[in-house]
Structures are given as C-alpha cells and as structure tokens.
C-alpha positions as CSV (number, residue, x, y, z in Angstrom):
1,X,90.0,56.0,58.2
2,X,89.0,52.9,56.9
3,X,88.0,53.6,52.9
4,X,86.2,51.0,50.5
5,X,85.4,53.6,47.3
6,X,82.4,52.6,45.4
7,X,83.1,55.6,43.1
8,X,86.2,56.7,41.5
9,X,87.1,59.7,38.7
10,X,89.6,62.0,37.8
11,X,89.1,65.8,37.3
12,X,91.4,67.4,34.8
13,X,91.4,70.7,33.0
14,X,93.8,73.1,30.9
15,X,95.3,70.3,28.9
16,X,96.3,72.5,26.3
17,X,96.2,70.2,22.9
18,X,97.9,71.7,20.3
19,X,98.2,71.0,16.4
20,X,101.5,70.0,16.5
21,X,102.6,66.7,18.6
22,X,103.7,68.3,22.0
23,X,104.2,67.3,25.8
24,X,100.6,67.6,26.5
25,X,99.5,65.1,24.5
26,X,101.7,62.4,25.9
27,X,100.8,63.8,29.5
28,X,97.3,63.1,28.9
29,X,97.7,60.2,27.5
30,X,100.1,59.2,30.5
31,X,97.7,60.7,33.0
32,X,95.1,57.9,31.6
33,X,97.7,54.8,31.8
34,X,98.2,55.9,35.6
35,X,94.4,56.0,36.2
36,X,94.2,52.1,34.7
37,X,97.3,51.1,36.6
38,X,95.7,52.6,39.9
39,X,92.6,51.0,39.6
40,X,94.3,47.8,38.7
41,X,95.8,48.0,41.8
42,X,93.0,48.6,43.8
43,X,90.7,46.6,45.7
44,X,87.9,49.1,44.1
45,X,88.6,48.1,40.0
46,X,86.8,50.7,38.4
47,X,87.6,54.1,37.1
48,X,83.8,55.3,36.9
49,X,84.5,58.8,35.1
50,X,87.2,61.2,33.9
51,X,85.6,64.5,33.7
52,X,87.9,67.0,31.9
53,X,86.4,71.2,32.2
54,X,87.4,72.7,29.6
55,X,90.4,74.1,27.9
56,X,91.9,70.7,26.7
57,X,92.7,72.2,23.1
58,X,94.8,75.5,23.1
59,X,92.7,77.1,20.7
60,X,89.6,74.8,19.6
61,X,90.9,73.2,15.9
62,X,89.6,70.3,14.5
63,X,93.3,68.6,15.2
64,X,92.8,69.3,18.5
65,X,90.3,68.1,19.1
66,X,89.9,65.0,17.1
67,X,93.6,64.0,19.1
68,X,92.0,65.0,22.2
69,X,89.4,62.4,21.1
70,X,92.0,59.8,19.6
71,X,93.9,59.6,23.4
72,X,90.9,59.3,25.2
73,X,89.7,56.1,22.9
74,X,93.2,55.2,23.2
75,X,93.4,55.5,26.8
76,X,89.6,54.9,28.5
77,X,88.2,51.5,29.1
78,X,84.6,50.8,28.0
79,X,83.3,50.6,31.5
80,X,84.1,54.8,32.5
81,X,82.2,57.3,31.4
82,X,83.6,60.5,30.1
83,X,82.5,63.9,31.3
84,X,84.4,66.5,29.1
85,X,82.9,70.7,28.7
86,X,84.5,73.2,26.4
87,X,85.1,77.0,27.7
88,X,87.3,79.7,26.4
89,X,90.3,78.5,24.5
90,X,87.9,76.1,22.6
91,X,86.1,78.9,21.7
92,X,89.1,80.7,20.0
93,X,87.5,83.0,16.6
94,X,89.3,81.2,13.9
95,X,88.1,78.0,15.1
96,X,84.4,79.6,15.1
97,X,83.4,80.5,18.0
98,X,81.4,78.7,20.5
99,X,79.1,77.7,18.1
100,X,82.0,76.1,16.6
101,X,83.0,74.1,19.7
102,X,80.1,72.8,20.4
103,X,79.5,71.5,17.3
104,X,82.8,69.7,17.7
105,X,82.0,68.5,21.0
106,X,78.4,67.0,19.7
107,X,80.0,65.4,16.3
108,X,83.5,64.4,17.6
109,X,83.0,63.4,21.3
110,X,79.1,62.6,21.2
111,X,79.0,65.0,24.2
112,X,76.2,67.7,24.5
113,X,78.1,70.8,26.0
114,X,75.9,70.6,29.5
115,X,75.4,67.0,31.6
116,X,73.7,66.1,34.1
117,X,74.0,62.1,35.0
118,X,73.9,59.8,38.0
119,X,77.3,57.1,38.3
120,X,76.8,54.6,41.3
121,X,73.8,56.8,42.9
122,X,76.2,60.4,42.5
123,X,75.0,63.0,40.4
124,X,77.3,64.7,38.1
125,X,76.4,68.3,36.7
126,X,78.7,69.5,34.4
127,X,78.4,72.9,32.5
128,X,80.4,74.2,29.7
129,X,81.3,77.9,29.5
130,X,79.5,80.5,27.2
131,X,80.8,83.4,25.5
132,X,78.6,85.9,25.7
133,X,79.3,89.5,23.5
134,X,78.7,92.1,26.7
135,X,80.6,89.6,28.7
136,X,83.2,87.7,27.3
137,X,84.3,84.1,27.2
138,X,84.1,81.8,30.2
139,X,80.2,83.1,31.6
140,X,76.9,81.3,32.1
141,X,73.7,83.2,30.9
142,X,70.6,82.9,32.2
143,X,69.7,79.7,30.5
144,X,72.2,78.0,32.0
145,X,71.9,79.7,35.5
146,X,68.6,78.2,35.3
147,X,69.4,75.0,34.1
148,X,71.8,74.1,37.1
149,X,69.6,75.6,39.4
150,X,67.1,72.8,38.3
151,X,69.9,69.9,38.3
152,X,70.9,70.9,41.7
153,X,67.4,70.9,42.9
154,X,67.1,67.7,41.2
155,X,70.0,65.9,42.5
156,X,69.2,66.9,46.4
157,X,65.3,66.1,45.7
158,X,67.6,62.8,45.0
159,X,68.9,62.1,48.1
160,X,69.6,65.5,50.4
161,X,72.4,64.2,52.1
162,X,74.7,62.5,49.3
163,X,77.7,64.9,47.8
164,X,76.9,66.0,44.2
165,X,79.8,66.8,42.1
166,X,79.5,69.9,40.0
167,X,82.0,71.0,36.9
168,X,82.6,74.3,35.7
169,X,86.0,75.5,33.6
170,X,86.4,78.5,35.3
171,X,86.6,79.1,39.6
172,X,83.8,80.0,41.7
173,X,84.5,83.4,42.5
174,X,86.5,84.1,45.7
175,X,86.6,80.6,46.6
176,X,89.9,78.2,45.8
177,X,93.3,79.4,45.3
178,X,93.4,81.4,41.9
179,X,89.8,82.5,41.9
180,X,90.4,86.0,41.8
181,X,91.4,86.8,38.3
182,X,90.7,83.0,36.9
183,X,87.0,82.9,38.2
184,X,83.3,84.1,37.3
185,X,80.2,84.5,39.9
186,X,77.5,83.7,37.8
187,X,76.5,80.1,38.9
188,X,77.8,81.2,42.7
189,X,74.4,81.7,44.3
190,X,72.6,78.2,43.0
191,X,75.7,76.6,44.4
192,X,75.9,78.3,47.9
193,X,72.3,76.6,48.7
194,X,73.8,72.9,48.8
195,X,76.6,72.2,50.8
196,X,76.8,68.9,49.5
197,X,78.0,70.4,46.1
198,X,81.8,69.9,45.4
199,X,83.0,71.8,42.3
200,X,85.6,70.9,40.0
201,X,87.4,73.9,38.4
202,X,90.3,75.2,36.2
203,X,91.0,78.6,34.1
204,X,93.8,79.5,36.6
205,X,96.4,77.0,36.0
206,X,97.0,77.0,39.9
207,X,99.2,73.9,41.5
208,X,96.7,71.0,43.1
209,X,99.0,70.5,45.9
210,X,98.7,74.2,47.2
211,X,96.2,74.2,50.2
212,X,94.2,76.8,49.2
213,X,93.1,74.9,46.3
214,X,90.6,73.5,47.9
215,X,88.3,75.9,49.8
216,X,84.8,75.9,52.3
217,X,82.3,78.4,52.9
218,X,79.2,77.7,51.4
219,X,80.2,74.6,49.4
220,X,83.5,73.0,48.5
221,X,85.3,73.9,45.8
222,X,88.6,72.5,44.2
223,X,90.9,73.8,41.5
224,X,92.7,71.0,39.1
225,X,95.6,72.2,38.3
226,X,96.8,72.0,34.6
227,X,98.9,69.5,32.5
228,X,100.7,72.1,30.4
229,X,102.0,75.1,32.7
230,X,101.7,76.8,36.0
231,X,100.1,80.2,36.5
232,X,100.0,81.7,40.3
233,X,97.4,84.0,41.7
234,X,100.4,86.1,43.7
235,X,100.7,90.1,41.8
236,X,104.2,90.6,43.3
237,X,106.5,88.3,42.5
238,X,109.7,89.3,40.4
239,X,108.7,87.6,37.2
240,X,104.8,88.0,37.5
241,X,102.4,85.0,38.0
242,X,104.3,82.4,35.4
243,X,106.9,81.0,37.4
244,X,110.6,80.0,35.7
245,X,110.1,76.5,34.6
246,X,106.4,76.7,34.8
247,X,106.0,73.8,31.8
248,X,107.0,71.7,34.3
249,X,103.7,70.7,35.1
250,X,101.3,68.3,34.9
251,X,99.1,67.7,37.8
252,X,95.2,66.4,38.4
253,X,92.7,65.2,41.1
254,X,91.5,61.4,41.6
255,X,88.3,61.4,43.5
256,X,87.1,58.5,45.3
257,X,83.5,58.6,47.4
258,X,82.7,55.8,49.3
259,X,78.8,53.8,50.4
260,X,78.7,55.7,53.4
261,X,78.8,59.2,51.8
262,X,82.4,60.1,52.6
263,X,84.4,61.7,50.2
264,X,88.3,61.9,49.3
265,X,90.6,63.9,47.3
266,X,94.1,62.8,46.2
267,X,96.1,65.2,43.9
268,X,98.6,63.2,41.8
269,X,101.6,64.5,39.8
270,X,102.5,63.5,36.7
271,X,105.8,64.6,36.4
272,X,107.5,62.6,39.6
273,X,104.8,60.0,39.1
274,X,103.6,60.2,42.7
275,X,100.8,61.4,44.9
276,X,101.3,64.7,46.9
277,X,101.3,63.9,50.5
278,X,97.9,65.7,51.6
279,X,94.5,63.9,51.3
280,X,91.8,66.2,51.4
281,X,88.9,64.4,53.1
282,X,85.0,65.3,53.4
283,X,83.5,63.0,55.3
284,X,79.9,64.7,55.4
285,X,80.1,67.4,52.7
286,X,75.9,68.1,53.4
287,X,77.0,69.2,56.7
288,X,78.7,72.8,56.7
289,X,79.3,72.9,60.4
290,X,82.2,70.5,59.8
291,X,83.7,72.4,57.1
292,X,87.5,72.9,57.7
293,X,89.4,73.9,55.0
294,X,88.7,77.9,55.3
295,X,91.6,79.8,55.7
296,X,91.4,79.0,59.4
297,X,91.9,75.3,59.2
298,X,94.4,73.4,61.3
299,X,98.2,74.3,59.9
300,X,97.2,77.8,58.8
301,X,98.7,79.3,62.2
302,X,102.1,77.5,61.6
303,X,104.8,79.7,61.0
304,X,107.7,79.4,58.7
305,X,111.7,79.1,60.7
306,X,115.2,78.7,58.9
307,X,116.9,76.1,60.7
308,X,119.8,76.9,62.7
309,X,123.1,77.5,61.0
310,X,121.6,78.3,57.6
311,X,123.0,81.4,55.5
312,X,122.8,82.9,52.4
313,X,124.5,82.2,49.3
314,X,125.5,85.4,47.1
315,X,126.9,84.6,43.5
316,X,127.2,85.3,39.9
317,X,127.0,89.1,41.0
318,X,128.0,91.5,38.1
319,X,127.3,94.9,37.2
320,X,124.0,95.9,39.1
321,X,123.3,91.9,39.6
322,X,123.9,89.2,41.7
323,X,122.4,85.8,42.3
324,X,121.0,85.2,45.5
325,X,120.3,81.3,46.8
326,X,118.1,81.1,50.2
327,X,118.1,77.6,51.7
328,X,114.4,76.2,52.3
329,X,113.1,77.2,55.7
330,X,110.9,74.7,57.8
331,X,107.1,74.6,58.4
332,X,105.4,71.9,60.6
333,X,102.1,72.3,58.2
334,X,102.3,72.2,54.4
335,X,104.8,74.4,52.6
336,X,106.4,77.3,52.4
337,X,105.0,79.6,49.8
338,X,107.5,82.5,49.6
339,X,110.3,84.3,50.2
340,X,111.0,88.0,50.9
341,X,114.4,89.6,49.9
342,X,114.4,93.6,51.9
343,X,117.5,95.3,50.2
344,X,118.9,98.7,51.6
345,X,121.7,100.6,50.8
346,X,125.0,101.2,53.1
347,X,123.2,104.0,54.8
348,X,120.2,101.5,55.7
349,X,117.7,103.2,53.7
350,X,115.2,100.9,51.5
351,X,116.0,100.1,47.8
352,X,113.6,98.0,46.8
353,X,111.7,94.5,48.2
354,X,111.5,91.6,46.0
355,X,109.9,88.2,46.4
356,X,109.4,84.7,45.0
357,X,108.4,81.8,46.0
358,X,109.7,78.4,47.0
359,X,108.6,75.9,44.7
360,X,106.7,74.5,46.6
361,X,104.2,73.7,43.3
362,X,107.3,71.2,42.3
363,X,107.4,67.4,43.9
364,X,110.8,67.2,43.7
365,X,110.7,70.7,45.8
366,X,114.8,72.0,45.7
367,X,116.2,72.4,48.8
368,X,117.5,76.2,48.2
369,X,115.9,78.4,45.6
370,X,117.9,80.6,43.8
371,X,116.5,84.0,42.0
372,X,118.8,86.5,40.6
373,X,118.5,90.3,41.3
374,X,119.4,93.2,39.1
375,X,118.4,96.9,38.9
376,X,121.0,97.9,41.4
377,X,124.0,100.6,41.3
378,X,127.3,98.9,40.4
379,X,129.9,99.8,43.1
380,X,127.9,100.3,46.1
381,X,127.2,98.1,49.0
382,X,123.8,96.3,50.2
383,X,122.6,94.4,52.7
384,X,120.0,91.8,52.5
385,X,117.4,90.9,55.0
386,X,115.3,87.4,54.0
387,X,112.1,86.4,55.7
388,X,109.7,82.9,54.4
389,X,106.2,83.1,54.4
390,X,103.3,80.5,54.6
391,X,100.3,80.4,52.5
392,X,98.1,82.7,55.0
393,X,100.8,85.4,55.6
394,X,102.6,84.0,58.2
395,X,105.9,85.3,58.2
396,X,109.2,83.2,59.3
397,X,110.0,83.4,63.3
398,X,114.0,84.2,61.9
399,X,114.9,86.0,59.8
400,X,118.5,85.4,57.1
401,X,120.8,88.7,57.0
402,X,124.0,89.0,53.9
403,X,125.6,91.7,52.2
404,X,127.0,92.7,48.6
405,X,129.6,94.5,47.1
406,X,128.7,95.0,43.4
C-alpha cells in the first residue's frame, strides 16, 4: 500500500548498559545512527520519538545510567522526543531500589517515571514498572492501574478512532511471544477496552522477527526484542531458553503511522544491518473485526518439508556423543522454529527426544544447524528420526531418518 508516515519512532528495550564499556553500548549508540540515516533517507525526515521500556542499565548504577544518557545526547537530534521508563534491573538493591531509579530517571534524564504525551495528534502512555514487596519487581499497583485507565480514557475521549501507543517493560500477559514467564496482568483489563491500543513491550528478551511477537485479541501487542542477548519462551529445548550464541543480538521495532490512521511495524536488526522481511501492518487498529495476527492468521497452517534429497550429517561422535547437523527444511510462510531429533535403540525402543531450534532468530539464518548429543551408551547402535516444526505446532510433511554406531 501506498505509505506517506506523518509519525515515526523506535521501540527498544533490554539494552543492558553495563559499568564497564561493552557491546551494548556501541549497539545503542549504532541503533541511533541507523534511525538518522533512515530518516535521512526518507521522504518523511523526522524521527518523532525513541521510546526505550525499561531495562537499559543491567543493574541501575549511576554509570549506567549517566552513559545511557551520554549516547542518547550523543545520538538524538533536537527535534525527537525521548520516551524512556525504568523496571526491574534498574531497580537492582545496591543501586537502591526503585526509589533509587527514579530518582535517577528525574535528575539524569529529566524524565518522570510515567508519560503520557501527544506527538503529531498520537498519544503516548508510557508506564514504568513498580516493585512492590508482596509482589516483586516488574508490577503496577493500584495508583498506576488507575492512572492509565485515566490516560486511555483520555486519549480515546481524543479521538476514538486514532491508535494510541502504550509502553510497559514487561508483556501483557498471555499475549506476544514470551509472555508467559516474561509478563504481568495487572494493566491487562484497562487495555482490553481500546482496541486501538498497541503496546510496546520487553522483559522476555524474545527475537522481533518471530511472528508471534506481535499478537491480537483484545488489543495489539508487540514485544522488542533486546540489544544484548536472546531468551526463548520454549521449556524443552536441550540447552534451556538461552540459545548458543544468544549475544548475538541486537534487534528493535521502527514504527511509522501515517494521516489516515494506518499503522506499520518494521523490525530491524542490528547485527546484519537490515530489515527482517515481514511488515506487520494495522491499517485500522480501533477495529477488532480485522485483527489478523492471532494464532490463526494467514501462514499459520503452512507446514514445514525437507526438500528432496536432503540427509543427515552424523560427526564428531565419541564416547556416548555425536554431532548431529539437519539441513534447513522449507516453509512457504515465515520460518521454521524447531527441530525434533526421536532416538531409539537397535531394538526400536525410545531413548530419549531432544529438540532445538533453527535459528531462525539469526538474519544470516545457517543453512543446516548442528547440535551435538550426548548421554548415550558407548558401543550400541541408534537410529535417528528428525521432524521440523513451525511456530503453531505444525510438524514437517517428511520426515529425515540416520543411524550411529558409538
């Protein structure tokens, strides 16, 4: 469709500033020269906000923050507004506390911890996290329930029709991809009454350019990846939810909206210094009857295949180990998330089942993954059988079949 934005921002979250010089620092402050270049090149030459959600220190020091500070003076023109919350890892106890971090957020940034503004006729609510004793880090009490359930009310008094973009650090519960253990519920309800809102969120580390980070049912809600590691919301994967070369990330959302209402969502990465091929696009968020990206949306029924003449690759294989590489299968829509490795014994019984998954959360995606698998009885024989999944369960239409002798 023919776009002309009239708005522009990034979303960004889980930075992870530390004391010491470190990647992050010079991925933020990279992530800020590809915003200006962008908008240089644009037709639209404005970057209106970058709205960071919390997490952007690793544990809440002055350093960290006052570098935090330093790249975004460094790195920001005068004309875009910034938009930045604290939440958990600001609020780390030998920094002091929440208290602590908001004092730093007020005397370093000149940021109160909760904003609500309008940029080009959109409102922007953004909340930081409390930590409250009974609850933990990462929650909003009842003063703040309140005070976004006024905002919103505000902002669709405002125009009814006309997305408003909300910020929080951690998920809305059981809505984008990592919002089962990375989310809270307490702001849920105030949001589910506008589907116009589209929340911005982080906590869970989660890669931007897996579909299920952004997600519809009663509003839209997006995750924004990180710029320090990768954390998946999968339990049964062989090394747990940190994939191997999970620092290998640095990944964020550039949000346009143009005069007719319409929004789009590009998710940009960093580390290849290129867009991810999907555009998430909401052209009339206040309407919920059009909302598409559910876990029914178009792609979801595609199956994973490994193309004919592919074959496992069995190496490195030592005492009760080998190494096994699975070329990439095919999907018409989006990735593949996973892969499934069945292992029996010479007798066909079931040793164990492992999995991991494709890499998909890398641009430069390798064209065969290799995972090495140990735990088994040296001297005996097993068979493999290998299946590919997609990101709703789909499993492959072939399956790969190899054997072992350890």
């Amino acid at each position: 469709m023919e776009f002309k934005p009239v708005l522009r921002f990034a979303s960004i979250s889980d930075v992870h500033i530390k004391d010491h010089p470190s990647i992050e620092r010079e991925r933020l402050a990279k992530a800020l020269e590809f915003l200006s270049a962008y908008t240089d090149a644009s037709d639209y030459k404005r970057l209106d906000a970058v709205c960071i959600t919390g997490d952007f220190a690793t544990s809440g020091t002055e350093t960290q923050m006052q570098v935090t500070k330093d790249i975004l003076d460094a790195g920001m023109r005068p004309e875009t507004r910034l938009l930045i919350t604290v939440a958990g890892h600001e609020f780390n106890g030998e920094s002091g506390g929440m208290p602590a971090a908001y004092e730093k957020l007020r005397r370093i940034f000149g940021q109160t911890p909760d904003v609500h503004t309008v940029i080009n006729g959109y409102h922007f609510i953004a909340v930081s996290a409390e930590e409250i004793p009974e609850k933990g880090r990462n929650n909003f009490g009842k003063f703040k329930q309140a005070w976004v359930e006024n905002c919103l009310a505000q902002a669709v008094e405002d125009d009814e029709e006309r997305p408003i973009f909300f910020f929080q650090h951690p998920h809305p519960t059981n809505t984008c991809y990592g919002s089962i253990c990375w989310a809270n519920n307490d702001l849920y309800e105030y949001l589910a009454k506008y589907p116009q809102v589209i929340a911005f969120s982080g906590h869970s580390h989660a890669p931007v350019n897996d579909p299920r980070s952004i997600d519809q049912k009663d509003f839209t809600s997006c995750g924004t990846g990180s710029l320090s590691y990768f954390e998946l919301d999968d339990f049964d994967k062989i090394y747990g939810t940190v994939p191997p070369n999970a620092d290998k990330c640095a990944q964020f959302l550039l949000v346009e909206a143009d005069a007719e209402k319409r929004v789009r969502i590009l998710a940009y990465d960093l580390i290849s210094e290129s867009f991810f091929p999907q555009v998430w696009e909401i052209p009339h968020a206040w309407e919920k009857s059009e909302f598409i990206y559910d876990s029914h949306r178009p792609g979801s029924e595609c199956a994973p295949r490994f193309a004919d003449g592919s074959e496992l690759k069995i190496s490195n294989v030592s005492a009760g180990a080998f190494d096994i590489t699975v070329p990439q299968a095919k999907i018409d829509a989006f990735y593949v998330n996973a892969y499934y490795v069945r292992i029996t014994d010479e007798k066909g019984r079931k040793v164990k089942t492992v999995s991991f998954w494709s890499e998909y959360y890398f641009a430069d995606m390798p064209s065969a993954v290799t995972q090495r698998i140990e735990g088994l009885e040296p001297g005996q024989y097993y068979e493999m059988e290998v299946w590919a999944t997609g990101f709703w369960g789909k499993k492959s239409t072939n399956r790969l079949y190899g054997g072992v002798q350890l």
